[in-house]
mmCIF file of C-alpha atoms and ligand atoms in Angstrom:
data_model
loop_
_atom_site.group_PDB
_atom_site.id
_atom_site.type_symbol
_atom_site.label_atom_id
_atom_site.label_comp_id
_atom_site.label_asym_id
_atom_site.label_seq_id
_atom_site.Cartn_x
_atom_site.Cartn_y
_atom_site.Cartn_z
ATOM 1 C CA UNK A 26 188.672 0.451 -119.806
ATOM 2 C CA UNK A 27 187.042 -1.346 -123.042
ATOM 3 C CA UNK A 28 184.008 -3.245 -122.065
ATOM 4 C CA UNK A 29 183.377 -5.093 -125.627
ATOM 5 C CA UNK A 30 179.679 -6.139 -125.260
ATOM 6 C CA UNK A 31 179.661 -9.135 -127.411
ATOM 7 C CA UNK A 32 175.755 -10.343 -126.751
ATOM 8 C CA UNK A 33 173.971 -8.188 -129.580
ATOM 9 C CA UNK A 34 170.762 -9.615 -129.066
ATOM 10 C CA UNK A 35 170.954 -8.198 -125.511
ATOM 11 C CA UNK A 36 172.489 -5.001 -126.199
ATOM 12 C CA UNK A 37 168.774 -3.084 -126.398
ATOM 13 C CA UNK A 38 168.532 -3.779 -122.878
ATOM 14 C CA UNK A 39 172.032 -3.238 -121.073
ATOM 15 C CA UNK A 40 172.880 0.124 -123.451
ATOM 16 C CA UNK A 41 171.655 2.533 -120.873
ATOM 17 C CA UNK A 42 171.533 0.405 -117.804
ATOM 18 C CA UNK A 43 175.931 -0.602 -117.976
ATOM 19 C CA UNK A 44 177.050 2.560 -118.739
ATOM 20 C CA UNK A 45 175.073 4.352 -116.100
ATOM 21 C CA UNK A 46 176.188 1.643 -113.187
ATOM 22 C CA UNK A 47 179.732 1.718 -114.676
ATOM 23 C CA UNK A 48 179.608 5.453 -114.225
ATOM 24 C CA UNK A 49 177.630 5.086 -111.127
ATOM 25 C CA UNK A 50 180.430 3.093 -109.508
ATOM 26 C CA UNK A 51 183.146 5.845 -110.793
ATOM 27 C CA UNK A 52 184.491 2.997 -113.558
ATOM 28 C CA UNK A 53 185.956 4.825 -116.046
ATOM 29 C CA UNK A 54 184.832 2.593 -119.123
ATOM 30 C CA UNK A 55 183.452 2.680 -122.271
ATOM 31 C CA UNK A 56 180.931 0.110 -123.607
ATOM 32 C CA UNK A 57 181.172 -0.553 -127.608
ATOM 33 C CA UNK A 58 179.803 -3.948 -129.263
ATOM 34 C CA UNK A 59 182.274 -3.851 -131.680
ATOM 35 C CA UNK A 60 186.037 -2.914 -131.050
ATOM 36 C CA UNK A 61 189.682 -4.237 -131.804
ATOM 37 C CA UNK A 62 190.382 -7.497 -130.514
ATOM 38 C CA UNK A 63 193.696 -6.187 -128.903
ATOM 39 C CA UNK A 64 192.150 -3.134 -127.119
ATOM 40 C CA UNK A 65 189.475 -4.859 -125.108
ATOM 41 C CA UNK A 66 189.707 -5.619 -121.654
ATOM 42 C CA UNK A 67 186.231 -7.099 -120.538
ATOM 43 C CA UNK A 68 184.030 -9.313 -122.702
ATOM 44 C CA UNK A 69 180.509 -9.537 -121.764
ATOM 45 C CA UNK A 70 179.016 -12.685 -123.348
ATOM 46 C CA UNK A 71 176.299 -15.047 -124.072
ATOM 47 C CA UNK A 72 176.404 -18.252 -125.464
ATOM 48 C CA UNK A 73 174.632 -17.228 -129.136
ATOM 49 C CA UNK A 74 177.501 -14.361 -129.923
ATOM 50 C CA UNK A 75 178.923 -14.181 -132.734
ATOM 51 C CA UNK A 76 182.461 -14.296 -130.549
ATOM 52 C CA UNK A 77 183.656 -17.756 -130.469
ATOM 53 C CA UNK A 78 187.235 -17.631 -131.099
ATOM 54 C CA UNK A 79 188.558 -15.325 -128.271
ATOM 55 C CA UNK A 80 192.409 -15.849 -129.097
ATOM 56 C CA UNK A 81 193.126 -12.305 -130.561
ATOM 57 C CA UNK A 82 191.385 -10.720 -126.820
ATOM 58 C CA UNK A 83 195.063 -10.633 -125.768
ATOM 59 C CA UNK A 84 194.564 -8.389 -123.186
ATOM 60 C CA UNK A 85 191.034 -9.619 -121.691
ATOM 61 C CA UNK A 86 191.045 -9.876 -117.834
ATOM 62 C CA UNK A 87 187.844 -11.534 -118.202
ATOM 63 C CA UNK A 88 184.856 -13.295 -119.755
ATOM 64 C CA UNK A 89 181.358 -12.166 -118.214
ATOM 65 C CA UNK A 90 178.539 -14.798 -119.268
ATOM 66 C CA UNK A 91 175.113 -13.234 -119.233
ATOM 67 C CA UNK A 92 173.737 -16.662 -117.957
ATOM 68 C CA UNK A 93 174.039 -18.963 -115.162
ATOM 69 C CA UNK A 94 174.805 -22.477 -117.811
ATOM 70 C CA UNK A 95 177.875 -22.260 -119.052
ATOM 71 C CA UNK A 96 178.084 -25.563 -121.270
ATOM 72 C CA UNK A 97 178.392 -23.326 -124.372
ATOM 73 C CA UNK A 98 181.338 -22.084 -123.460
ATOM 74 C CA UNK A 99 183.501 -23.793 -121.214
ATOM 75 C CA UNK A 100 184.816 -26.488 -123.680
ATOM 76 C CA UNK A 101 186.103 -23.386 -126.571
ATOM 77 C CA UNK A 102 189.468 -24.289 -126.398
ATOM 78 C CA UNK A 103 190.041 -20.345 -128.217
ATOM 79 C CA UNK A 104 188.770 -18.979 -124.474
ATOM 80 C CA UNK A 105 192.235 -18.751 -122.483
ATOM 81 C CA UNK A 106 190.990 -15.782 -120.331
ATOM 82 C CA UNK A 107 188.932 -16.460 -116.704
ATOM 83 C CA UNK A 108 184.816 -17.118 -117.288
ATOM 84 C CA UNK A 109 182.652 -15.887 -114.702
ATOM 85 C CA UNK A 110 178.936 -17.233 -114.827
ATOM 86 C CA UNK A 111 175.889 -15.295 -113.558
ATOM 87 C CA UNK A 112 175.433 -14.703 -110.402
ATOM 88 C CA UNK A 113 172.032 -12.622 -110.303
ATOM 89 C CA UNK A 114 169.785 -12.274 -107.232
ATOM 90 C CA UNK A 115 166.868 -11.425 -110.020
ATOM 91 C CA UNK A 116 167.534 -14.290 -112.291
ATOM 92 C CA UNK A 117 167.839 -16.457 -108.403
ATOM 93 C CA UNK A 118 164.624 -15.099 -107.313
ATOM 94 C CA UNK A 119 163.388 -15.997 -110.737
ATOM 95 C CA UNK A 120 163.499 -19.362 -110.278
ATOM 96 C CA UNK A 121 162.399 -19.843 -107.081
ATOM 97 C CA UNK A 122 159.373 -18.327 -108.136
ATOM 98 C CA UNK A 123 159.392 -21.245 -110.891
ATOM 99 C CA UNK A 124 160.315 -23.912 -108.466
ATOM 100 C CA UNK A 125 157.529 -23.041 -105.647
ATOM 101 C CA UNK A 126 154.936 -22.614 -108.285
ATOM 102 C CA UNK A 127 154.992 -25.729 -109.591
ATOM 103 C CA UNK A 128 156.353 -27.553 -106.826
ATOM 104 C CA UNK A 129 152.488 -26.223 -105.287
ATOM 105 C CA UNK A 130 150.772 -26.824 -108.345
ATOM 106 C CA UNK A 131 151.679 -30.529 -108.324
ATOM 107 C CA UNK A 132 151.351 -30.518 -104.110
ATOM 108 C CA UNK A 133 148.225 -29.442 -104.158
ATOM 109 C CA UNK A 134 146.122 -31.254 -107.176
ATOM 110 C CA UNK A 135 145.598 -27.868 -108.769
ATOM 111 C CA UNK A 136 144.723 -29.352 -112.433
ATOM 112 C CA UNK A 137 142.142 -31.018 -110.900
ATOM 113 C CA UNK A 138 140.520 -27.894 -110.109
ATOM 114 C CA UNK A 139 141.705 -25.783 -112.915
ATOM 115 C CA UNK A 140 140.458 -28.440 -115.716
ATOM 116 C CA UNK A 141 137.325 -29.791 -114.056
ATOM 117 C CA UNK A 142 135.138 -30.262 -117.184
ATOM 118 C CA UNK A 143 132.687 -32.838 -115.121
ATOM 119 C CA UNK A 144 132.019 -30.357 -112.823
ATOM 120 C CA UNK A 145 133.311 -32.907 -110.365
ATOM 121 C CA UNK A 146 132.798 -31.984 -106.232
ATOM 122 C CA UNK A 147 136.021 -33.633 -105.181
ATOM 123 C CA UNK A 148 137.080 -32.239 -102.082
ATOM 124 C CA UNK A 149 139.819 -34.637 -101.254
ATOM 125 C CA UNK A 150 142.106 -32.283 -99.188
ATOM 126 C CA UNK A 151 145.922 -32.468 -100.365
ATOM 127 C CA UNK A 152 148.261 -33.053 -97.145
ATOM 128 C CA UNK A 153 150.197 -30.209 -95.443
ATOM 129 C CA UNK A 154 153.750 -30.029 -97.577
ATOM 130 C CA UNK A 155 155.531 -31.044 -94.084
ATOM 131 C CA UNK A 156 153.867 -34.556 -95.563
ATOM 132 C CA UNK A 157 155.766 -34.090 -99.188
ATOM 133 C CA UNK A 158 159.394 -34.520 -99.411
ATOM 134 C CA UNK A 159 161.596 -33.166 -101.773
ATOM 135 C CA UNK A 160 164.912 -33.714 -103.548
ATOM 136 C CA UNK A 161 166.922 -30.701 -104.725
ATOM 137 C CA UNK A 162 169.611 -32.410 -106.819
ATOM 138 C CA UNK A 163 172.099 -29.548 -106.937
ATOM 139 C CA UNK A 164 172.704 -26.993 -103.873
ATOM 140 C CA UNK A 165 174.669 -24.004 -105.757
ATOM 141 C CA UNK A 166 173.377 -20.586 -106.025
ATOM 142 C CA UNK A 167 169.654 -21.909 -107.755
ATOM 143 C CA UNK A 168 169.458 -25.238 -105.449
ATOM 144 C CA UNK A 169 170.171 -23.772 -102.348
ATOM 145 C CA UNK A 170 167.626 -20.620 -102.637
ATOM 146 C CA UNK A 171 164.813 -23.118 -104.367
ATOM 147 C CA UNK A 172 166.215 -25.744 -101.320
ATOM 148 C CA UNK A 173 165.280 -22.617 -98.919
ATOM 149 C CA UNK A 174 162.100 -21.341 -99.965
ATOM 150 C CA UNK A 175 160.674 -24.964 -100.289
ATOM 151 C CA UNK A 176 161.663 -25.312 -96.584
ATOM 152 C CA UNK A 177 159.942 -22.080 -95.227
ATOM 153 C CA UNK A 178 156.823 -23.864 -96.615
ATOM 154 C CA UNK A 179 157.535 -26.905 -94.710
ATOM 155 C CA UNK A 180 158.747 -28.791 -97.172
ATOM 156 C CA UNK A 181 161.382 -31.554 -95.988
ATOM 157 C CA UNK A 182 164.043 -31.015 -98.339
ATOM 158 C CA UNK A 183 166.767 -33.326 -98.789
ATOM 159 C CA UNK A 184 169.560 -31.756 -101.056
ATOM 160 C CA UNK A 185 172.079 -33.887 -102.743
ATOM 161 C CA UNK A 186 175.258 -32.148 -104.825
ATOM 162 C CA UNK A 187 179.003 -33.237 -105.775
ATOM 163 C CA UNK A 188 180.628 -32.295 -102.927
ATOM 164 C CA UNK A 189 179.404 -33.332 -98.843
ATOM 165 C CA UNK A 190 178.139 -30.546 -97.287
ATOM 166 C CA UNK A 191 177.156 -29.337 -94.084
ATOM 167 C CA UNK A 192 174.566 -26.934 -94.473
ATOM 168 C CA UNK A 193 172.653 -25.628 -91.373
ATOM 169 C CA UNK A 194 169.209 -26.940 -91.081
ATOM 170 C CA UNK A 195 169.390 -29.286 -94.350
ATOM 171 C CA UNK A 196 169.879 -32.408 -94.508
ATOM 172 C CA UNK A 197 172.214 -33.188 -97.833
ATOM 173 C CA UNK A 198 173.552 -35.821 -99.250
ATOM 174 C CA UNK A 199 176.343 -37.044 -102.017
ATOM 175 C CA UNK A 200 177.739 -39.883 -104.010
ATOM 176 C CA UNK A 201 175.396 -42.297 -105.640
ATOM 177 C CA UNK A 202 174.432 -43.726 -102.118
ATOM 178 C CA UNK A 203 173.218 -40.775 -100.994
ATOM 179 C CA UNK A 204 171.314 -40.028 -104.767
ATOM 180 C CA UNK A 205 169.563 -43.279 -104.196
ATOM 181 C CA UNK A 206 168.107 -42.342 -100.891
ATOM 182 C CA UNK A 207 167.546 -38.554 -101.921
ATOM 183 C CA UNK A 208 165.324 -40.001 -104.878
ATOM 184 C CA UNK A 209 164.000 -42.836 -102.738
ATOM 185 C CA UNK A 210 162.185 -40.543 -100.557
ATOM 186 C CA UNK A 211 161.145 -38.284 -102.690
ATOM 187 C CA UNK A 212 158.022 -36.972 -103.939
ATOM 188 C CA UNK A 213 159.102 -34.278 -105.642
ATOM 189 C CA UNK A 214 162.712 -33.941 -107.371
ATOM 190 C CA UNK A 215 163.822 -30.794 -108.585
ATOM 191 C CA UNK A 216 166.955 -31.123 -111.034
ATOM 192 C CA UNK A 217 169.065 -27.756 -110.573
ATOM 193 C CA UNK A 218 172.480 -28.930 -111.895
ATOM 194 C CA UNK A 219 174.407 -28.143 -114.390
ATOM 195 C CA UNK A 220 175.138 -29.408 -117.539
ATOM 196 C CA UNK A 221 178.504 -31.530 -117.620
ATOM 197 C CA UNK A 222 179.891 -34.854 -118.630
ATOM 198 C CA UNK A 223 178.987 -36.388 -115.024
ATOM 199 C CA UNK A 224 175.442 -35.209 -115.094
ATOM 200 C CA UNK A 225 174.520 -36.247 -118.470
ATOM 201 C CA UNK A 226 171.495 -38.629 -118.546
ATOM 202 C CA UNK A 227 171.882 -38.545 -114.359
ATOM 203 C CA UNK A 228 168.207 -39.584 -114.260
ATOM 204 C CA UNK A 229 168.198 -42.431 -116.274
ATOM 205 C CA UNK A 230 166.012 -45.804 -116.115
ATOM 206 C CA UNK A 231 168.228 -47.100 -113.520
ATOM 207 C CA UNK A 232 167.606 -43.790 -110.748
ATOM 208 C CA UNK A 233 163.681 -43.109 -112.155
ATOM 209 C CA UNK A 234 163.177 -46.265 -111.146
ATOM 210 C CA UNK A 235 164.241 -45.224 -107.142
ATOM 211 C CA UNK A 236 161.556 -42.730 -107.315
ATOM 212 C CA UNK A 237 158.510 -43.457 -105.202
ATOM 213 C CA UNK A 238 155.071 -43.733 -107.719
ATOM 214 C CA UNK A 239 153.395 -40.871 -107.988
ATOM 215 C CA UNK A 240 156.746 -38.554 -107.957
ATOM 216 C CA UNK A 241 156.848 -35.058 -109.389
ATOM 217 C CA UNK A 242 159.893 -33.846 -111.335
ATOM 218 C CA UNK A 243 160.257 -30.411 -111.968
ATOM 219 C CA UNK A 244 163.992 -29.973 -114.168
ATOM 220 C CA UNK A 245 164.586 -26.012 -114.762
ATOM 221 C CA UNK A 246 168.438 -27.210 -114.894
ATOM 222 C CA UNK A 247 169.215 -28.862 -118.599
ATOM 223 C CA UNK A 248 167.622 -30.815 -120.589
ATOM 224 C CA UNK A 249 170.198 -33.399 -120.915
ATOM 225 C CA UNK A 250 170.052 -34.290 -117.478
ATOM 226 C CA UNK A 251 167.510 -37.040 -117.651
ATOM 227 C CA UNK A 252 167.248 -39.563 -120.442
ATOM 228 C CA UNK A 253 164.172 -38.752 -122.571
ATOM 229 C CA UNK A 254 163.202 -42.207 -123.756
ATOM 230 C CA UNK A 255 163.701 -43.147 -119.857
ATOM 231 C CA UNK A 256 161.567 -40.414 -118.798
ATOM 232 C CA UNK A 257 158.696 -41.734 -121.101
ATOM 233 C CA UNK A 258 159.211 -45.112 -120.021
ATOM 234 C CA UNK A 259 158.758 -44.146 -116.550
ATOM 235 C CA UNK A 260 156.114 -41.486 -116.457
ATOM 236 C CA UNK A 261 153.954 -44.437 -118.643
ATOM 237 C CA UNK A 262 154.746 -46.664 -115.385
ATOM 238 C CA UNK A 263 154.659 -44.988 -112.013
ATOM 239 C CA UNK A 264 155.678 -41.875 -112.277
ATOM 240 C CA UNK A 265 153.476 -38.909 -111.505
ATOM 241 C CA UNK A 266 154.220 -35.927 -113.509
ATOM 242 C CA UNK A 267 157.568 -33.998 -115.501
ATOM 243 C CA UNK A 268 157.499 -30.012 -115.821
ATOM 244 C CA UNK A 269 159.995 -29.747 -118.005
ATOM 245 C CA UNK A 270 161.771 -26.085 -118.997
ATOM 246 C CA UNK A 271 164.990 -27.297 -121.132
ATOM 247 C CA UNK A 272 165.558 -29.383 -123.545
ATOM 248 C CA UNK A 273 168.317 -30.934 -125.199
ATOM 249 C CA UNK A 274 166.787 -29.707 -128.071
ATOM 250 C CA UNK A 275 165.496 -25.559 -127.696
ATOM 251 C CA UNK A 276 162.917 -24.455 -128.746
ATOM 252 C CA UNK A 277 161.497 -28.276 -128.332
ATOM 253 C CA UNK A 278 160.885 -29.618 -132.196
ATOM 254 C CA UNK A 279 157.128 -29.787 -133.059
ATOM 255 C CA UNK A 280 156.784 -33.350 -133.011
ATOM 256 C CA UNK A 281 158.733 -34.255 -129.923
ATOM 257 C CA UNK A 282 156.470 -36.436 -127.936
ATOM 258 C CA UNK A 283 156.657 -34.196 -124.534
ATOM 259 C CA UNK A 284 154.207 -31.932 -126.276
ATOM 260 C CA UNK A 285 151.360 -34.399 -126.312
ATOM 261 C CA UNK A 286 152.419 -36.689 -123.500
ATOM 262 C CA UNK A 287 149.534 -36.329 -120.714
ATOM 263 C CA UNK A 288 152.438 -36.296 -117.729
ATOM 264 C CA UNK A 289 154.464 -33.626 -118.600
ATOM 265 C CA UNK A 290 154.439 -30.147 -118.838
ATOM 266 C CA UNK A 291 156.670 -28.073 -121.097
ATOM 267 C CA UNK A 292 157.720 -24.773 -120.289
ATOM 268 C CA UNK A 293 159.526 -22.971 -122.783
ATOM 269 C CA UNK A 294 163.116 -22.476 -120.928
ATOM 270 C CA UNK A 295 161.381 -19.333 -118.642
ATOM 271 C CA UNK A 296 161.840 -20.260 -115.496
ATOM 272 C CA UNK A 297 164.515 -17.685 -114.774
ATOM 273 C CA UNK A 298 165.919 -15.026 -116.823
ATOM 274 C CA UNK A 299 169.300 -13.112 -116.164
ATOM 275 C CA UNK A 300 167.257 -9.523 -115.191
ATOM 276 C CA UNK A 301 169.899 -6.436 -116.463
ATOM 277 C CA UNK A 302 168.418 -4.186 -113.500
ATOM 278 C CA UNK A 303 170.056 -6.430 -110.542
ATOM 279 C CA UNK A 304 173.012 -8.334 -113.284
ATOM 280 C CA UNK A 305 174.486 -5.257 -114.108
ATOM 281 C CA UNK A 306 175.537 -5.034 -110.102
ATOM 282 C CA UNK A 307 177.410 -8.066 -110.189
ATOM 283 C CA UNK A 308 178.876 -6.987 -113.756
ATOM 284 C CA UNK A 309 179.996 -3.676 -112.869
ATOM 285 C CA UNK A 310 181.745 -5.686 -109.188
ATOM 286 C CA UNK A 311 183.661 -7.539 -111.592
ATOM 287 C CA UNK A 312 184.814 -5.206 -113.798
ATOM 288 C CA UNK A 313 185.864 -3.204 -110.557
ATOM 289 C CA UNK A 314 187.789 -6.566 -109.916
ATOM 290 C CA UNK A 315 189.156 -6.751 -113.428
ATOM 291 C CA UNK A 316 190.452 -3.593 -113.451
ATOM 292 C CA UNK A 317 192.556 -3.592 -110.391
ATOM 293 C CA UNK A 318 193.405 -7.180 -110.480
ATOM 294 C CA UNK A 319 191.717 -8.634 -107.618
ATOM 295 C CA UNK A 320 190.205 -12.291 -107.793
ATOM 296 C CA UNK A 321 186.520 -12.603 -109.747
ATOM 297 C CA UNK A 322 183.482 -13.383 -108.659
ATOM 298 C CA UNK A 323 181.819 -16.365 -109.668
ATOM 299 C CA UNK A 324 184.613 -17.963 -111.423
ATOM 300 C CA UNK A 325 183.864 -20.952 -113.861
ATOM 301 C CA UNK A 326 186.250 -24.246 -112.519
ATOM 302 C CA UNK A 327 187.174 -25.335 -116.336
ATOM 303 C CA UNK A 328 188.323 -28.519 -115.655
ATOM 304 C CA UNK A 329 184.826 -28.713 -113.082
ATOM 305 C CA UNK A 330 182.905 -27.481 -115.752
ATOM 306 C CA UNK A 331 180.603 -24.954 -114.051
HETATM 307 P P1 LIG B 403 175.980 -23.663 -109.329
HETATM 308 O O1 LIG B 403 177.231 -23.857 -110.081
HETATM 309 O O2 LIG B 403 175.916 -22.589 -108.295
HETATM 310 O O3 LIG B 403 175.584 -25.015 -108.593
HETATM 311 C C1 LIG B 403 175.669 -26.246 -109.233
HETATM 312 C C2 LIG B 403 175.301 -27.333 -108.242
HETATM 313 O O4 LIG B 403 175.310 -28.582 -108.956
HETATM 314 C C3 LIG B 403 176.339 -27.460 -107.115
HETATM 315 O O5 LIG B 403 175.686 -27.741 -105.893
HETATM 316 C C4 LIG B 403 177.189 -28.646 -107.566
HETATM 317 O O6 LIG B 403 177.764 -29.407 -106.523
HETATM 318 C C5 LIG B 403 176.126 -29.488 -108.247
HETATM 319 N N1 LIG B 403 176.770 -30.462 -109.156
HETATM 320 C C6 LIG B 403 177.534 -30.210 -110.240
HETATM 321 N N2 LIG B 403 177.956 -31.361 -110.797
HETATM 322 C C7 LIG B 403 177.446 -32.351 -110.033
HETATM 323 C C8 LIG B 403 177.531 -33.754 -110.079
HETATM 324 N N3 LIG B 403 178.241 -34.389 -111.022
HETATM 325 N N4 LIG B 403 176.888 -34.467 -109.132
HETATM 326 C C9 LIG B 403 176.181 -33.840 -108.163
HETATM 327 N N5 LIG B 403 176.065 -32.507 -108.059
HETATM 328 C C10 LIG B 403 176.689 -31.770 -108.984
HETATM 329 O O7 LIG B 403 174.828 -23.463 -110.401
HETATM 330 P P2 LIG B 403 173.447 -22.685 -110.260
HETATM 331 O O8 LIG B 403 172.757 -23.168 -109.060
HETATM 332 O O9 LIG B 403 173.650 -21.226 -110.401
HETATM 333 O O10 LIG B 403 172.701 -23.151 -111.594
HETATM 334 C C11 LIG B 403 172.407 -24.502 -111.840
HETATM 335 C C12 LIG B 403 171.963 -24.669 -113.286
HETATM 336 O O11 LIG B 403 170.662 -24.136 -113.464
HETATM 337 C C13 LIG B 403 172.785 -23.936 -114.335
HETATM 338 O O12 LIG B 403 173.994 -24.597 -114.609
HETATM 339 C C14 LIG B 403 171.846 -23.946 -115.511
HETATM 340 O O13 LIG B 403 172.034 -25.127 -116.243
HETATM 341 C C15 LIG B 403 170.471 -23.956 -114.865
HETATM 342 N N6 LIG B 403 169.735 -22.705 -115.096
HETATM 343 C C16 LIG B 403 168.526 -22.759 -115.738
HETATM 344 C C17 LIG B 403 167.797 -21.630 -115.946
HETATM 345 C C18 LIG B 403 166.458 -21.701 -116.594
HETATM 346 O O14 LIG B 403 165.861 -20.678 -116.895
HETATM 347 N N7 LIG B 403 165.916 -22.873 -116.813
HETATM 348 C C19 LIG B 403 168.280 -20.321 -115.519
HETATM 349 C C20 LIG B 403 169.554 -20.377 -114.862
HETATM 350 C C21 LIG B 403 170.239 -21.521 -114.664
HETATM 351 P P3 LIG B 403 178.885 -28.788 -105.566
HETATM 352 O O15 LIG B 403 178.134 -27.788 -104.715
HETATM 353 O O16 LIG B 403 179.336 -29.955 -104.787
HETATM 354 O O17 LIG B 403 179.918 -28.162 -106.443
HETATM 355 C C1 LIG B 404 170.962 -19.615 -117.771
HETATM 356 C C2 LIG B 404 169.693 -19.937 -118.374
HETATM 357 O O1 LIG B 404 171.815 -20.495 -117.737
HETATM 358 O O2 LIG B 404 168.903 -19.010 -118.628
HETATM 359 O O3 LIG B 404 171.154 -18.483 -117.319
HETATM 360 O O4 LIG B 404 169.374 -21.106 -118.607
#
């Protein structure tokens, strides 16, 4: 098989690691980041290739996208071939690491500990987190794990998502009846969705406005998923606090006023990284897949869009 690896930037760190799985696996393939359109028959991507008109890949099985977002490629009307997102258990445990950390941080007053320049012998005790609910807006691969973790530290977790589910041991919700009382109740919200036409500016005035004072948001998901000017207006009202790790806008200009605004937190689009060590398992499976034509894993819905 011809793996074209069409992610240069990445290529330092999968060189080694994808041909040793591949072989590993007893996939007899060759990796090459450059190669005749024609002759290749898995692309692995990510969304700042140079590849973005995939109509000469005639005889691609399959698209492999190095990240989890797909919103950079979905809508290339050139792509004719299946797109599988990524599916990683290190970029997953990634971002639960992100989630819990500053779901605590914002639980348990730690600023007021951390930047104490008063010297200030406040021993207000925060509440247990059985106390603090929390949304998860989005229950796929990232929600559900974050959803999870948050719950083995007692958080009450109500999850929300697209489609009604019935998930053992979590209450979750759907529809914009059940976003209103997700939000409603929450003190902190967690945005893990992805980028699409429906969830574009989801938080706006309208739902911030649901939110109890005082609530957290923590959005590792896209930037576009709450209305900037909204979130302002709110977090100048009621609202508690925003840690914010995407932006419609990446890296976040200079003079954007989340910088300097005393409610939010900016992290630079970190909270989870695709890690090659674990991703080149679920590359390699659906290669395997690719090659003898059985379904793919992780398979982006285009019409869905994720
Ligand atoms: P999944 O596709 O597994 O899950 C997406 C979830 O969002 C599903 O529960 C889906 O609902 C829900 N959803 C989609 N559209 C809507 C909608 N219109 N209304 C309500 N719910 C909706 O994605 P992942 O969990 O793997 O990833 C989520 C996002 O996290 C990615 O798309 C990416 O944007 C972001 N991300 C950010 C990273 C970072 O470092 N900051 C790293 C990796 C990912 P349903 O279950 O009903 O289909
Ligand atoms: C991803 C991301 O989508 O890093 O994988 O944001």
């Amino acid at each position: 098989m011809l793996i074209l690896f069409a992610a240069p930037a990445l290529w330092p760190e999968y060189e080694t690691l994808l041909p040793a799985a591949l072989a590993r696996a007893g996939i007899a393939a060759q990796v090459v980041t450059e190669a005749a359109p024609e002759e290749v028959d898995v692309i692995i991507y990510a969304p700042s290739s140079w590849l973005q008109d995939f109509t000469p890949y005639v005889k691609a099985k399959a698209v492999l996208n190095l990240w989890a977002g797909v919103e950079r490629i979905v809508g290339n009307a050139t792509l004719t071939q299946a797109l599988c997102r990524m599916v990683d258990p290190g970029l997953t445990e990634g971002m639960v690491e992100w989630v819990l950390g500053h779901a605590l941080r914002h639980h348990l007053g730690m600023d007021r500990h951390i930047v104490n320049p008063g010297h200030v012998w406040d021993a207000t005790c925060p509440p247990l987190a059985r106390s603090r609910p929390v949304a998860m807006l989005g229950l796929g691969e990232l929600g559900l794990a974050c959803a999870r973790a948050l719950q083995a530290m007692n958080f009450p977790v109500t999850g929300w998502s697209r489609t009604a589910k019935d998930i053992p041991g979590l209450r979750s919700l759907h529809g914009e009846t059940g976003l209103k009382e997700a939000l409603s109740q929450a003190q902190i919200v967690v945005t893990l969705l992805p980028k699409t036409p429906e969830t574009e500016n989801l938080l706006n005035a309208e739902r911030l406005a649901f939110l109890p004072k005082g609530a957290v948001i923590l959005n590792p998901g896209r930037g576009p998923l709450i209305d900037d000017q909204a979130l302002l207006a709110a977090l100048d009202g009621g609202l508690g606090h925003a840690t914010l790790d995407v932006f419609r806008t990446e890296p976040l200009p200079q003079d954007h006023p989340f910088w300097t605004h005393p409610k939010i937190t900016v992290t630079p689009h970190i909270a989870a990284d695709t890690r090659p060590e674990t991703a080149v398992g679920v590359l390699v499976a659906n290669i395997a897949r690719a090659r003898d034509g059985l379904p793919l894993l992780h398979l982006v819905d285009r019409a869905r869009g994720y």
